[in-house]
């Protein structure tokens, strides 16, 4: 049996303790200075010594999580020590923590361990020394369970609570997976919902719709035997933090995970972590299907003018034909030459021919430029085709309704740059995109950018809709979770198992 004095450690004794109790740990040890004796030899010991002055921050890289052995006089002192360590580059909530009080008392074990759990430190152990033995205490916040030889102190005292205190004499391997059985542990899931805009009798209906949208997170919680506790926040408070890649309600630990998925690329890893359940979503363009004859119908808008012009030309050809002994080919050539502004080869000895020539000349001189302009417009107008790219939308001035999570991607395309162009863009939510798909059947000037699966469903039900052949965006969506969440690894493993 290894005995640990409450006043100090001998370095070799501590190293033996760490090797005995943490069989899987091969990294450095971070230890409080006052736990080391004056005669300890630092040679050959992989230790980082800390004092309570904290004049220098711990930096560097370690291949494995360090083990912490910390002493404290008061809870305030312990809190200050942890706040300092959290700022170091080697900090991890997965590290084991041995807490040693200068005057060890068993009565303090629960209070200290509950405080450590509030910091999301599951692998926390409280060491208490008696004259003839040393005991280790730990807390399981999920279930009244620990493998032998741990002893359930709450059960012995008749305190039947889900959060249980266990004790073990030094020292077999003291680590175990406390999150192995969550036993219905409540996980705080953050949603955005405006109750003030919904009539009281419709709230339950709207909440049920929200529940259907979070099937993926519900599935994961079911796999780990955890329960969802919903927290609803007004939509008005989410936009600012979303633009910076995080959610305030997860940073301050009001929530554990976000109910709705966000784009992986938008994540700010300084403040957020993610659940490694990736949803790949492809986006394409939905527009009204174009007809190749639409170009002609759009250009030849003045049908009355065209009809009158053709009628006058035919009338001139008939009069010329009568005055030219019914020479049909010569009469047609006369009208064509007159129209083209070329020389007239027909004799003008008759008065009627002179009058027709003068009338035709004035008519051609005043009307034909407009007529030729419309004919040229018909011939030069490019044939309409279906939209296949974002540049097509920009060039043809479509009003574009796009999924709100794609805002940064649309900006990065650098097509709609000036304010005049930006009026054609509309960041939309799910219900607005549904309306866009309906209106696109009748309005050739709007386009919808949303999930390709949804668009193919719409186009299969309406022959008026066209989905772009190519995918314009391929994005990965995940659930944001708060940083240093103690059971995130378990949920990550469940996400792989459910694939």
XYZ file of C-alpha atoms in Angstrom, residues 145-152 167-168 172-174 176:
14
model
C -22.596 3.150 -10.806
C -18.878 2.376 -10.605
C -17.075 -0.936 -11.160
C -15.590 -2.913 -8.298
C -13.701 -2.282 -6.081
C -15.285 1.186 -5.842
C -17.691 1.537 -2.916
C -20.904 3.567 -3.247
C -14.530 5.700 -2.557
C -11.558 3.441 -3.199
C -5.675 -0.027 -8.203
C -6.491 1.630 -11.515
C -8.956 4.321 -10.459
C -13.378 4.175 -15.476
